Coordinates of C-alpha atoms and ligand atoms in Angstrom, one line a residue:
M1067 CA -0.1 0.0 -0.1
S1068 CA 1.2 3.1 -0.6
Q1069 CA 2.0 5.9 1.9
T1070 CA -1.5 8.0 2.6
T1071 CA -1.8 11.5 3.5
A1072 CA -2.4 10.4 7.0
D1073 CA 0.9 7.8 7.0
F1074 CA 2.5 10.9 5.8
L1075 CA 1.2 12.9 8.6
L1076 CA 2.2 10.9 11.6
S1077 CA 5.6 10.6 10.3
R1078 CA 6.1 14.0 9.8
L1079 CA 5.0 14.3 13.4
R1080 CA 7.7 11.8 14.2
E1081 CA 10.5 14.1 12.3
W1082 CA 9.8 16.7 14.7
G1083 CA 10.4 14.3 17.6
V1084 CA 6.6 14.3 18.7
Q1085 CA 6.4 11.4 20.8
K1086 CA 2.7 11.3 22.4
V1087 CA -0.5 12.3 20.6
F1088 CA -3.4 13.0 23.7
G1089 CA -6.6 11.8 21.6
Y1090 CA -9.9 10.7 21.3
P1091 CA -11.5 8.6 17.8
G1092 CA -14.5 9.4 15.6
D1093 CA -14.8 8.9 12.0
G1094 CA -13.7 12.3 11.3
I1095 CA -10.3 10.7 11.8
N1096 CA -10.5 6.9 11.3
G1097 CA -7.8 7.3 8.3
L1098 CA -5.4 9.3 10.8
L1099 CA -6.3 6.2 13.4
A1100 CA -5.4 3.5 10.7
A1101 CA -2.6 4.9 10.3
W1102 CA -1.3 4.8 13.9
G1103 CA -2.5 0.7 13.4
R1104 CA 0.3 0.9 10.6
A1105 CA 2.9 3.1 12.2
D1106 CA 2.8 0.4 15.3
N1107 CA 1.7 3.9 17.3
Q1108 CA 4.2 6.1 16.7
P1109 CA 4.3 8.7 18.2
Q1110 CA 2.1 7.5 21.1
F1111 CA -1.5 7.9 21.5
I1112 CA -2.6 8.7 24.2
Q1113 CA -6.6 7.9 24.9
A1114 CA -8.6 10.4 27.4
R1115 CA -12.2 10.0 28.1
H1116 CA -12.9 13.2 26.6
E1117 CA -11.5 15.6 24.1
E1118 CA -11.4 18.4 26.9
M1119 CA -8.8 15.8 28.7
C1120 CA -6.8 15.6 25.9
A1121 CA -6.4 19.1 25.1
L1122 CA -6.0 19.7 28.6
Q1123 CA -3.4 16.7 28.7
A1124 CA -1.7 18.1 25.7
V1125 CA -1.2 21.5 27.8
G1126 CA 0.3 19.8 31.0
Y1127 CA 2.9 18.1 29.0
A1128 CA 4.1 21.1 27.3
K1129 CA 4.1 22.8 30.5
F1130 CA 6.4 20.1 32.5
S1131 CA 8.1 18.9 29.1
G1132 CA 8.8 22.3 27.7
R1133 CA 7.9 21.0 24.1
V1134 CA 4.9 21.3 22.0
G1135 CA 1.6 19.2 23.2
V1136 CA -0.3 17.5 20.4
C1137 CA -3.9 16.7 20.9
A1138 CA -6.1 14.9 18.4
A1139 CA -9.7 14.6 17.7
T1140 CA -13.2 13.8 15.4
S1141 CA -15.1 16.5 13.7
G1142 CA -18.1 18.2 15.0
P1143 CA -18.5 17.4 18.6
G1144 CA -14.8 15.9 19.2
G1145 CA -13.4 19.6 18.0
I1146 CA -16.0 21.5 19.8
H1147 CA -15.1 19.5 23.1
L1148 CA -10.9 20.4 22.5
L1149 CA -12.4 23.8 22.8
N1150 CA -11.7 24.9 26.8
G1151 CA -8.6 22.9 26.7
L1152 CA -6.7 24.6 23.9
Y1153 CA -8.5 27.8 25.3
D1154 CA -6.2 27.2 28.3
A1155 CA -3.4 26.6 26.2
K1156 CA -3.8 29.8 24.9
L1157 CA -4.3 31.8 28.1
D1158 CA -1.5 30.4 29.5
H1159 CA 1.0 30.8 25.9
V1160 CA 1.5 27.2 25.7
P1161 CA 2.3 25.2 22.5
V1162 CA -0.4 22.6 21.5
V1163 CA -1.0 21.4 18.5
A1164 CA -4.8 20.4 17.7
I1165 CA -5.4 17.9 14.8
V1166 CA -9.2 17.7 14.1
G1167 CA -10.9 16.0 11.5
Q1168 CA -13.5 16.9 9.4
T1169 CA -16.2 15.2 7.3
D1170 CA -15.7 14.1 3.5
R1171 CA -14.9 17.1 0.9
S1172 CA -17.6 15.7 -1.3
A1173 CA -20.2 16.4 1.7
M1174 CA -18.9 19.8 2.6
G1175 CA -21.5 22.4 3.0
G1176 CA -24.3 20.0 2.6
S1177 CA -24.9 20.2 6.5
Y1178 CA -23.9 16.6 6.8
Q1179 CA -23.7 14.9 10.0
Q1180 CA -21.0 15.9 12.5
E1181 CA -20.0 18.6 9.9
V1182 CA -19.7 22.1 12.0
D1183 CA -17.5 25.1 10.5
L1184 CA -14.6 24.3 12.2
L1185 CA -12.5 27.2 10.6
A1186 CA -15.0 29.7 12.5
L1187 CA -15.3 27.4 15.8
F1188 CA -11.2 27.4 16.2
K1189 CA -10.8 30.9 14.5
D1190 CA -10.1 32.4 17.9
V1191 CA -8.8 29.9 19.9
A1192 CA -6.0 29.1 17.0
S1193 CA -6.3 32.6 15.9
A1194 CA -1.9 32.0 15.7
Y1195 CA -2.9 29.5 12.7
V1196 CA -5.8 27.4 12.1
Q1197 CA -5.8 25.8 8.2
V1198 CA -7.5 23.4 6.3
V1199 CA -5.9 20.3 4.3
N1200 CA -7.4 20.5 0.8
V1201 CA -4.8 18.2 -0.9
P1202 CA -2.3 15.9 0.3
E1203 CA 0.0 18.6 -1.3
Q1204 CA -0.4 21.1 0.9
L1205 CA -0.2 18.7 4.0
P1206 CA 4.0 19.3 4.6
N1207 CA 3.6 23.3 5.2
V1208 CA 0.4 23.5 7.0
I1209 CA 1.6 21.0 9.7
D1210 CA 4.9 22.4 9.8
R1211 CA 3.9 26.0 10.1
A1212 CA 1.0 25.0 12.8
I1213 CA 3.8 23.3 14.8
R1214 CA 6.2 26.0 14.2
T1215 CA 3.8 28.8 15.1
A1216 CA 2.8 27.2 17.9
L1217 CA 6.6 27.0 19.4
A1218 CA 7.3 30.7 18.1
E1219 CA 4.0 32.7 19.8
R1220 CA 3.5 29.9 22.9
A1221 CA -0.2 29.5 21.2
P1222 CA -2.6 26.7 20.2
T1223 CA -2.7 26.3 16.3
A1224 CA -4.8 23.7 14.6
V1225 CA -5.0 21.7 11.3
I1226 CA -8.1 19.9 10.3
I1227 CA -7.6 17.6 7.7
P1228 CA -11.5 16.2 5.9
A1229 CA -11.5 12.3 6.5
D1230 CA -11.4 11.7 2.8
V1231 CA -8.2 13.7 2.2
Q1232 CA -6.6 11.3 4.9
Q1233 CA -6.6 8.5 3.0
L1234 CA -5.5 9.8 -0.1
P1235 CA -2.1 8.3 -1.5
Y1236 CA 0.2 11.0 -0.4
N1237 CA 2.0 13.5 -2.9
P1238 CA 4.6 15.8 -1.9
P1239 CA 4.3 19.3 -3.2
T1240 CA 6.0 19.6 -6.9
H1241 CA 8.6 22.3 -8.2
E1242 CA 5.6 24.3 -9.8
F1243 CA 3.3 27.3 -9.6
K1244 CA 1.1 27.3 -6.6
M1245 CA 2.6 24.5 -4.8
V1246 CA 4.6 25.8 -1.1
P1247 CA 7.4 23.4 -0.2
S1248 CA 7.9 22.9 3.9
S1249 CA 10.7 21.8 5.8
I1250 CA 11.5 20.6 9.6
G1251 CA 12.8 22.4 12.6
T1252 CA 14.1 25.4 13.8
D1253 CA 17.1 27.0 15.5
W1254 CA 15.3 29.5 17.8
P1255 CA 17.4 32.2 18.5
T1256 CA 18.5 33.8 22.4
V1257 CA 16.7 37.0 22.0
T1258 CA 19.3 39.4 23.1
P1259 CA 18.6 43.0 24.8
D1260 CA 19.3 46.2 23.2
D1261 CA 22.8 47.3 24.7
A1262 CA 21.7 50.9 24.9
A1263 CA 18.4 50.2 26.5
V1264 CA 20.5 47.7 29.2
R1265 CA 21.9 50.6 30.2
R1266 CA 19.1 52.7 30.5
A1267 CA 17.4 49.6 32.6
A1268 CA 20.8 50.0 34.6
E1269 CA 20.6 53.2 35.6
V1270 CA 16.9 52.7 37.0
L1271 CA 17.7 50.1 38.7
N1272 CA 20.8 51.6 40.5
S1273 CA 18.8 54.7 41.2
G1274 CA 16.3 52.5 44.0
E1275 CA 17.4 51.8 47.6
K1276 CA 14.1 49.5 47.7
V1277 CA 14.2 47.3 44.7
A1278 CA 11.1 44.7 43.9
I1279 CA 11.2 42.1 41.8
L1280 CA 7.9 40.6 40.2
I1281 CA 8.6 37.1 38.1
G1282 CA 6.6 34.9 36.2
Q1283 CA 6.9 31.9 33.8
G1284 CA 8.8 33.8 31.8
A1285 CA 11.7 33.6 34.3
H1286 CA 12.1 30.2 33.8
G1287 CA 15.8 29.0 33.3
A1288 CA 17.0 32.6 34.7
R1289 CA 17.2 31.2 38.1
T1290 CA 21.1 31.6 38.8
E1291 CA 20.7 35.3 37.2
L1292 CA 17.8 36.1 39.3
I1293 CA 19.2 35.1 42.5
E1294 CA 22.5 37.2 41.4
V1295 CA 20.6 40.4 40.6
A1296 CA 18.3 40.2 43.6
D1297 CA 21.5 40.1 45.7
I1298 CA 23.2 43.0 44.0
L1299 CA 20.3 44.9 44.0
G1300 CA 19.1 43.8 48.1
A1301 CA 16.0 42.9 46.4
G1302 CA 12.6 40.7 47.4
V1303 CA 11.3 38.5 45.0
A1304 CA 7.3 38.0 44.2
K1305 CA 5.9 35.6 42.0
A1306 CA 3.1 35.2 40.1
L1307 CA 1.3 32.0 40.2
L1308 CA 2.6 30.6 37.1
G1309 CA 6.3 31.5 38.2
K1310 CA 5.8 29.7 41.8
D1311 CA 8.3 27.0 40.2
A1312 CA 10.9 29.6 38.7
L1313 CA 12.5 30.2 42.0
P1314 CA 12.9 28.1 45.2
D1315 CA 10.6 29.6 48.5
D1316 CA 13.6 28.9 51.0
L1317 CA 15.8 31.7 49.5
P1318 CA 15.2 34.1 52.0
F1319 CA 14.1 37.5 50.0
V1320 CA 11.7 35.4 47.7
T1321 CA 8.0 36.5 49.2
G1322 CA 6.1 33.6 47.6
S1323 CA 3.1 34.5 45.6
I1324 CA 1.1 37.7 44.6
G1325 CA -2.4 39.1 44.0
L1326 CA -5.4 37.5 45.7
L1327 CA -4.1 34.4 46.1
G1328 CA -0.9 36.0 47.6
T1329 CA 1.1 36.9 50.1
R1330 CA 1.2 39.6 52.8
P1331 CA 4.9 39.6 52.2
S1332 CA 4.4 39.8 48.6
Y1333 CA 2.2 42.9 49.1
E1334 CA 4.0 44.8 51.3
L1335 CA 6.9 44.5 48.8
M1336 CA 5.2 46.2 46.5
R1337 CA 3.3 48.6 48.8
D1338 CA 6.5 49.6 49.6
C1339 CA 9.4 49.6 47.0
D1340 CA 10.0 52.2 44.9
T1341 CA 11.8 50.2 41.8
L1342 CA 10.4 47.6 40.5
L1343 CA 12.1 45.0 38.0
I1344 CA 9.3 42.6 36.3
V1345 CA 11.0 39.2 34.4
G1346 CA 8.8 37.1 32.1
S1347 CA 5.4 37.8 34.1
S1348 CA 2.2 39.4 32.5
F1349 CA 0.7 39.5 36.5
P1350 CA -2.6 41.2 35.6
Y1351 CA -3.5 42.4 38.9
S1352 CA -2.1 45.8 39.0
Q1353 CA -3.6 46.7 42.1
F1354 CA -1.1 44.5 43.7
L1355 CA 2.1 46.7 41.7
P1356 CA 3.0 49.6 43.5
Q1357 CA 1.0 53.0 43.1
Y1358 CA 1.3 54.5 39.9
G1359 CA 4.3 56.9 39.9
Q1360 CA 5.5 55.4 43.2
A1361 CA 8.2 53.3 41.6
R1362 CA 10.5 53.8 38.4
A1363 CA 10.2 50.5 36.5
V1364 CA 11.9 48.0 34.0
Q1365 CA 10.3 45.4 32.3
I1366 CA 11.6 42.5 30.8
D1367 CA 10.2 40.1 28.4
V1368 CA 10.8 37.9 25.4
D1369 CA 7.5 38.5 23.8
A1370 CA 7.3 42.3 22.7
R1371 CA 3.5 41.8 22.5
Y1372 CA 3.0 41.9 26.0
I1373 CA 5.5 44.2 27.6
G1374 CA 4.7 47.6 29.3
M1375 CA 1.0 47.1 29.5
R1376 CA 0.7 46.6 33.5
Y1377 CA 2.5 49.3 35.1
P1378 CA 3.9 52.4 33.4
T1379 CA 7.7 51.2 33.1
E1380 CA 10.5 53.5 31.4
V1381 CA 12.5 50.9 30.2
N1382 CA 10.9 47.9 28.4
L1383 CA 13.5 45.7 27.7
V1384 CA 12.5 42.7 24.6
G1385 CA 15.0 39.6 25.5
D1386 CA 15.2 36.2 26.7
A1387 CA 15.0 36.5 31.1
A1388 CA 18.3 34.7 31.4
T1389 CA 20.4 36.6 28.9
T1390 CA 18.6 40.0 29.3
L1391 CA 19.5 40.0 33.1
R1392 CA 23.1 38.5 32.2
A1393 CA 23.6 41.7 30.1
L1394 CA 22.1 43.6 32.9
L1395 CA 24.5 42.2 35.8
P1396 CA 27.9 43.9 34.9
H1397 CA 26.2 47.3 34.5
L1398 CA 24.5 46.9 38.2
T1399 CA 26.3 48.9 40.9
G1400 CA 24.7 47.1 44.3
Q1401 CA 23.0 48.2 47.0
Q1402 CA 25.0 48.9 50.0
N1403 CA 22.2 49.9 52.0
R1404 CA 20.7 46.1 53.2
S1405 CA 18.3 47.7 55.3
W1406 CA 15.2 46.9 52.9
R1407 CA 16.6 43.4 52.1
H1408 CA 16.7 42.9 55.8
T1409 CA 13.0 44.1 56.4
I1410 CA 12.2 41.7 53.6
E1411 CA 13.8 38.8 55.4
S1412 CA 12.9 39.0 58.7
D1413 CA 8.9 39.8 57.6
L1414 CA 9.2 36.4 55.5
A1415 CA 9.9 34.3 58.4
S1416 CA 7.3 35.6 60.6
W1417 CA 4.7 34.6 57.4
W1418 CA 6.1 31.1 56.9
D1419 CA 5.0 31.1 61.1
T1420 CA 1.7 32.8 60.5
M1421 CA 1.1 30.1 57.6
H1422 CA 1.9 27.2 59.7
S1423 CA -0.1 28.3 63.0
E1424 CA -3.3 28.9 60.1
A1425 CA -2.7 25.2 58.9
M1426 CA -2.7 24.3 62.5
V1427 CA -5.9 25.9 63.3
E1428 CA -8.6 23.2 64.7
A1429 CA -11.5 22.5 61.6
E1430 CA -13.8 19.7 61.7
P1431 CA -13.4 17.4 60.1
V1432 CA -9.9 18.6 58.7
N1433 CA -8.3 22.3 57.8
P1434 CA -7.3 21.8 53.9
M1435 CA -4.5 24.2 54.8
R1436 CA -3.1 21.5 56.7
L1437 CA -3.5 19.1 53.6
F1438 CA -0.8 21.4 51.8
S1439 CA 1.2 22.0 54.5
E1440 CA 1.7 18.5 55.2
L1441 CA 2.5 17.7 51.8
S1442 CA 4.4 20.7 52.0
A1443 CA 6.6 19.2 54.5
Q1444 CA 7.3 15.6 52.9
L1445 CA 7.4 17.1 49.2
P1446 CA 9.8 14.9 46.9
A1447 CA 12.5 17.0 45.7
D1448 CA 12.0 16.3 42.3
A1449 CA 7.9 16.7 42.6
I1450 CA 5.6 18.1 40.3
V1451 CA 2.5 19.4 41.5
T1452 CA -0.8 20.9 39.9
A1453 CA -3.7 22.2 41.5
D1454 CA -7.1 22.9 40.6
S1455 CA -9.0 26.0 40.2
G1456 CA -11.0 26.1 43.4
S1457 CA -10.2 26.2 46.9
A1458 CA -6.7 24.4 46.1
A1459 CA -5.3 27.1 44.2
N1460 CA -5.2 29.5 47.2
W1461 CA -3.5 26.8 49.5
Y1462 CA -1.1 25.9 46.5
A1463 CA -0.3 29.3 46.3
R1464 CA 0.2 30.1 50.0
Q1465 CA 0.9 27.0 51.6
L1466 CA 3.3 25.2 49.6
R1467 CA 6.6 25.8 50.0
F1468 CA 8.5 25.0 46.4
T1469 CA 12.2 24.0 47.1
G1470 CA 15.1 22.9 44.6
D1471 CA 14.0 21.6 41.1
M1472 CA 10.4 21.3 42.6
R1473 CA 7.7 22.4 39.4
G1474 CA 4.2 23.2 39.9
S1475 CA 1.2 24.3 37.5
L1476 CA -2.5 25.3 37.1
S1477 CA -4.7 27.2 34.7
G1478 CA -3.4 30.3 35.5
T1479 CA -5.4 32.2 33.4
L1480 CA -8.1 30.6 32.0
A1481 CA -8.8 28.8 35.5
T1482 CA -10.4 26.8 34.5
M1483 CA -12.0 23.7 37.0
G1484 CA -11.3 20.9 35.9
C1485 CA -7.3 20.7 35.0
A1486 CA -5.2 19.0 37.9
V1487 CA -6.3 15.4 36.8
P1488 CA -5.1 16.0 33.1
Y1489 CA -2.8 18.2 33.8
A1490 CA -1.2 15.6 36.0
I1491 CA -1.3 12.8 33.6
G1492 CA 0.3 15.2 31.2
A1493 CA 3.0 15.2 33.3
K1494 CA 3.5 11.9 33.7
F1495 CA 4.0 11.3 30.4
A1496 CA 6.2 14.3 30.3
Q1497 CA 8.3 13.2 33.2
P1498 CA 7.4 9.6 33.7
D1499 CA 10.3 9.3 36.1
R1500 CA 8.9 12.2 38.4
P1501 CA 6.4 11.9 41.2
V1502 CA 3.0 14.0 40.5
I1503 CA 0.8 15.3 42.8
A1504 CA -2.6 16.9 41.6
M1505 CA -4.7 18.8 44.4
A1506 CA -8.4 19.2 43.4
G1507 CA -11.8 20.1 44.8
D1508 CA -14.2 17.5 45.1
G1509 CA -16.3 20.1 42.4
A1510 CA -13.6 19.3 39.6
I1511 CA -13.1 15.7 40.4
Q1512 CA -17.0 15.1 39.9
M1513 CA -16.5 17.5 36.5
N1514 CA -14.0 15.0 34.8
G1515 CA -11.6 13.8 37.1
L1516 CA -13.6 10.5 38.1
A1517 CA -13.5 10.0 34.6
E1518 CA -9.8 10.2 34.3
L1519 CA -8.9 8.0 36.7
I1520 CA -9.9 5.7 34.7
T1521 CA -7.1 7.2 32.1
I1522 CA -5.2 6.7 35.2
K1523 CA -5.3 3.3 35.3
R1524 CA -5.0 2.5 32.1
Y1525 CA -1.4 4.2 31.8
W1526 CA 0.0 4.3 34.9
L1527 CA 2.3 1.1 34.8
E1528 CA 3.9 2.5 31.6
W1529 CA 5.4 5.2 34.3
A1530 CA 9.2 4.6 35.5
D1531 CA 7.6 6.0 38.8
P1532 CA 4.3 4.6 39.5
R1533 CA 3.5 7.6 41.9
L1534 CA 0.9 10.2 40.8
V1535 CA -1.1 11.7 44.0
I1536 CA -4.8 13.1 43.7
A1537 CA -5.5 14.6 46.7
V1538 CA -9.6 15.5 46.7
L1539 CA -10.4 18.3 49.1
H1540 CA -13.7 16.7 49.8
N1541 CA -16.1 19.4 51.4
N1542 CA -19.7 18.7 49.1
D1543 CA -19.2 22.3 48.6
L1544 CA -18.0 24.3 45.1
N1545 CA -16.4 26.3 47.9
Q1546 CA -14.5 29.2 46.1
V1547 CA -17.3 30.5 44.9
T1548 CA -19.6 30.4 48.3
W1549 CA -17.3 32.3 49.9
E1550 CA -17.0 34.4 46.6
M1551 CA -20.3 35.1 46.9
R1552 CA -20.5 35.4 51.0
G1553 CA -17.7 38.2 50.4
M1554 CA -19.0 39.7 47.4
G1555 CA -22.4 40.8 48.6
G1556 CA -22.7 39.3 51.9
A1557 CA -24.9 36.5 50.1
P1558 CA -25.7 33.3 52.1
K1559 CA -25.0 30.1 50.5
F1560 CA -27.3 28.8 48.2
V1561 CA -27.4 25.4 48.8
E1562 CA -28.5 24.2 45.1
S1563 CA -26.3 25.9 43.4
Q1564 CA -23.0 25.3 45.6
Q1565 CA -23.8 21.9 47.7
L1566 CA -22.6 19.0 45.8
P1567 CA -23.9 15.0 46.1
D1568 CA -21.4 13.0 48.3
V1569 CA -19.5 10.4 47.0
D1570 CA -17.1 7.7 48.2
Y1571 CA -13.9 8.8 46.3
A1572 CA -11.8 6.7 47.6
A1573 CA -13.9 3.7 47.1
F1574 CA -14.0 4.6 43.5
A1575 CA -10.4 4.9 43.2
A1576 CA -10.0 1.5 44.7
S1577 CA -12.6 -0.3 42.1
L1578 CA -10.0 0.6 39.4
G1579 CA -7.4 -1.0 41.6
L1580 CA -5.8 2.0 42.4
A1581 CA -4.5 2.8 46.2
A1582 CA -7.0 5.0 48.0
R1583 CA -7.4 6.2 51.7
T1584 CA -9.8 8.6 53.3
V1585 CA -8.6 10.8 55.8
T1586 CA -10.9 12.3 58.3
D1587 CA -8.7 13.1 61.3
P1588 CA -6.2 15.8 60.4
E1589 CA -4.1 13.4 62.7
Q1590 CA -4.0 11.0 59.9
L1591 CA -2.5 13.4 57.1
A1592 CA 1.1 13.3 57.4
A1593 CA 1.0 9.0 57.5
A1594 CA -1.4 9.5 54.5
W1595 CA 1.2 11.5 52.5
T1596 CA 3.7 8.9 53.5
E1597 CA 2.1 6.2 52.4
A1598 CA 1.0 8.4 49.3
L1599 CA 4.4 9.4 48.4
S1600 CA 5.3 5.5 48.7
A1601 CA 3.2 3.8 47.4
D1602 CA 3.4 1.4 44.3
R1603 CA 0.9 2.7 42.1
P1604 CA -1.1 6.0 41.7
M1605 CA -3.2 6.9 45.0
V1606 CA -6.5 8.9 45.9
L1607 CA -6.2 10.9 49.4
D1608 CA -10.0 11.0 49.8
V1609 CA -9.6 13.8 52.1
H1610 CA -13.0 15.2 54.0
T1611 CA -12.2 18.6 54.3
N1612 CA -13.8 21.8 56.2
A1613 CA -15.5 24.1 54.0
D1614 CA -15.9 27.2 56.8
V1615 CA -12.3 28.1 56.1
P1616 CA -11.9 30.9 53.9
P1617 CA -10.0 30.4 50.9
V1618 CA -8.7 33.8 51.1
P1619 CA -6.0 36.0 53.0
Q1620 CA -7.5 36.1 56.9
H1621 CA -7.0 38.1 59.4
A1622 CA -10.1 38.1 61.9
T1623 CA -9.8 35.0 64.1
F1624 CA -11.0 31.7 62.1
D1625 CA -13.9 31.3 64.4
Q1626 CA -15.2 34.8 64.1
V1627 CA -15.7 34.6 60.0
K1628 CA -16.7 30.9 59.9
D1629 CA -19.3 31.9 62.6
S1630 CA -20.9 35.1 60.7
A1631 CA -20.7 32.9 57.5
L1632 CA -22.9 30.3 59.2
A1633 CA -25.1 32.7 60.4
L1634 CA -25.1 34.6 57.2
D1635 CA -26.3 31.3 55.8
K1636 CA -29.2 31.0 58.3
G1637 CA -30.5 34.2 57.5
N1638 CA -29.2 36.5 60.3
T1639 CA -27.6 39.7 58.3
D1640 CA -26.3 41.3 61.0
S1641 CA -23.3 38.9 60.6
W1642 CA -22.6 40.1 56.9
G1643 CA -20.7 43.1 58.3
I1644 CA -18.6 41.2 60.7
L1645 CA -17.7 38.8 58.0
K1646 CA -16.8 41.4 55.6
E1647 CA -15.0 43.0 58.1
G1648 CA -13.2 39.9 59.1
L1649 CA -12.5 39.0 55.6
M1650 CA -13.0 40.4 52.3
T1651 CA -12.2 44.6 53.2
K1652 CA -8.8 44.3 51.2
A1653 CA -7.1 47.4 53.0
Q1654 CA -7.9 45.3 56.4
E1655 CA -6.6 42.3 54.8
F1656 CA -2.9 43.6 54.7
L1657 CA -2.5 46.0 58.1
P1658 CA 0.5 45.4 59.8
G1659 CA 0.8 43.0 61.9
K1660 CA -2.5 41.4 61.7
H1661 CA -0.9 38.5 60.4
R1662 CA 1.8 38.1 62.9
Ligands
TPP813 C1 -15.3 25.2 34.0 C2 -15.4 26.3 34.8 N1 -16.6 26.1 35.7 C3 -16.7 27.0 37.1 C4 -15.9 27.7 37.1 C5 -16.5 28.5 38.3 N2 -15.6 28.3 39.8 C6 -14.2 28.6 40.0 S1 -14.2 27.8 41.5 C7 -15.7 27.1 41.5 C8 -15.6 26.0 42.8 C9 -15.0 24.7 42.9 O1 -15.4 23.7 43.7 P1 -14.4 22.6 44.0 O2 -13.7 21.7 42.9 O3 -15.3 21.5 44.9 O4 -13.2 23.0 44.9 P2 -13.3 24.0 46.3 O5 -13.3 25.4 46.1 O6 -14.6 23.2 47.0 O7 -12.5 23.1 47.2 C10 -16.3 26.9 40.3 C11 -17.7 26.3 40.1 C12 -14.4 27.6 36.9 N3 -13.4 28.3 37.2 N4 -14.3 26.7 35.5
MG814 MG1 -15.2 21.3 46.7

């Protein structure tokens, strides 16, 4: 049999070094599936339970491997299901290529079964590049550009291939009019900054006495340089959520997360600084940055499209983070007065004490913060942690202390529920020899996590290190939103929308042959983590957590906040004042001394 267009597509993916494709079948891609069979499953087809999970697994894979993630789905419903995961890639700037089937060319435009306008469907999410392959000669150019554009723009792209085209004999483009050749591979440049701009940036940074640095995911790979720059400038470093793993938390000047889920030391760092250096971050909440006009500021970003738009910066340096910081270093004169740095360091030490005592506050059955703080104490040096959108994101941001080369991520910008488990699966395929831990709410687990446990059951034996721990925050509530509503308008919990049906997650996991343990006593947490982190297979920890622990920085006593929230739920609107006072007044949240 001669090579089909689908055979060629798979061989092209292999040539690009693609090893995994997260997919789900359907007759729109039957030609591709047949080619996979002939290709001895190279690249490996990884079957999820739902196409959204394919896309989110591809995002997780890309985030933790640094390579392009590839997902595949059939026409119509399959393509539609991919969308949310592809938007996650778009908003977090992750390279993902979606390969999607379409009905035969002969049926197109005929309101045929499963025919939707895929170009229109993907127009926004894959605005970087989306194309239909109409004839085999077109394919190399389209697939190569989809991969290259995804990598170049750190964005999702989409390739749509009608089912009949997949089965056509492959013909390469010829040396003729209206033919477009193509080639594999790219030698990426290191984006180096402009010399004169580097000097101007150094002048700004040298003029400050209280320097704050904000880093994001673009600071990955610039660890040594960041530490050196922060030392010379006597600066503190705050981290946007996606940059949590760019610098370890055991450095005495790293103030941890910033923003709504952030720490008080990060808040104070920004509130009191006179100079700001932003490296590889597009952190959107400018109210957590210094007042406009308060600080002279420099931003470094590899992508000119995302620079200068979060703070009125004086110098916008386009360049790779590590290279640009290296270029800056010889021009930095150094901060002789270390008092700013000393203040940051001493505040920080007491902040971690505060986090510990918050985690140890008793809450029936288990204080969710303690679930995270006990994990933090046992995190393996090579751990990868994912967190879902829900209260887990708060505790991930504030309670987990990353050290060494630990990695972690969540759906930073789309903040979609249901990302933690598929990200974790993607992580296991990206780094099969590292332990992975997913922290997810029961709402997220019910949304799709339970189904993806089946995917884990199917694949875990392939992973060199079988440890994949899924910790479920079992609070029978869509708790993050419950608290948002109470906080926003003093609205009581609307039980119909917020309460979740009770499920025995450990029993479900056990029924699949996974390890499982239910935790209802905080004193069991340490042992549960030890067991999960030394298990010979993936494990679900079904942890019964208290839904009355507010997932925002708290400064009133826990009991005050809880009692007023519960009173509010019972219709006592007088308690709203207390709750608001205790919980949501942002100005008060960060009053000095409140957290200590
Ligand atoms: C797909 C999607 N739907 C809805 C939301 C809004 N939302 C954010 S957090 C949350 C509640 C999450 O509940 P759960 O997973 O149980 O975690 P908890 O906050 O209870 O720990 C909801 C509904 C969202 N972010 N994503
Ligand atoms: Mg919940």
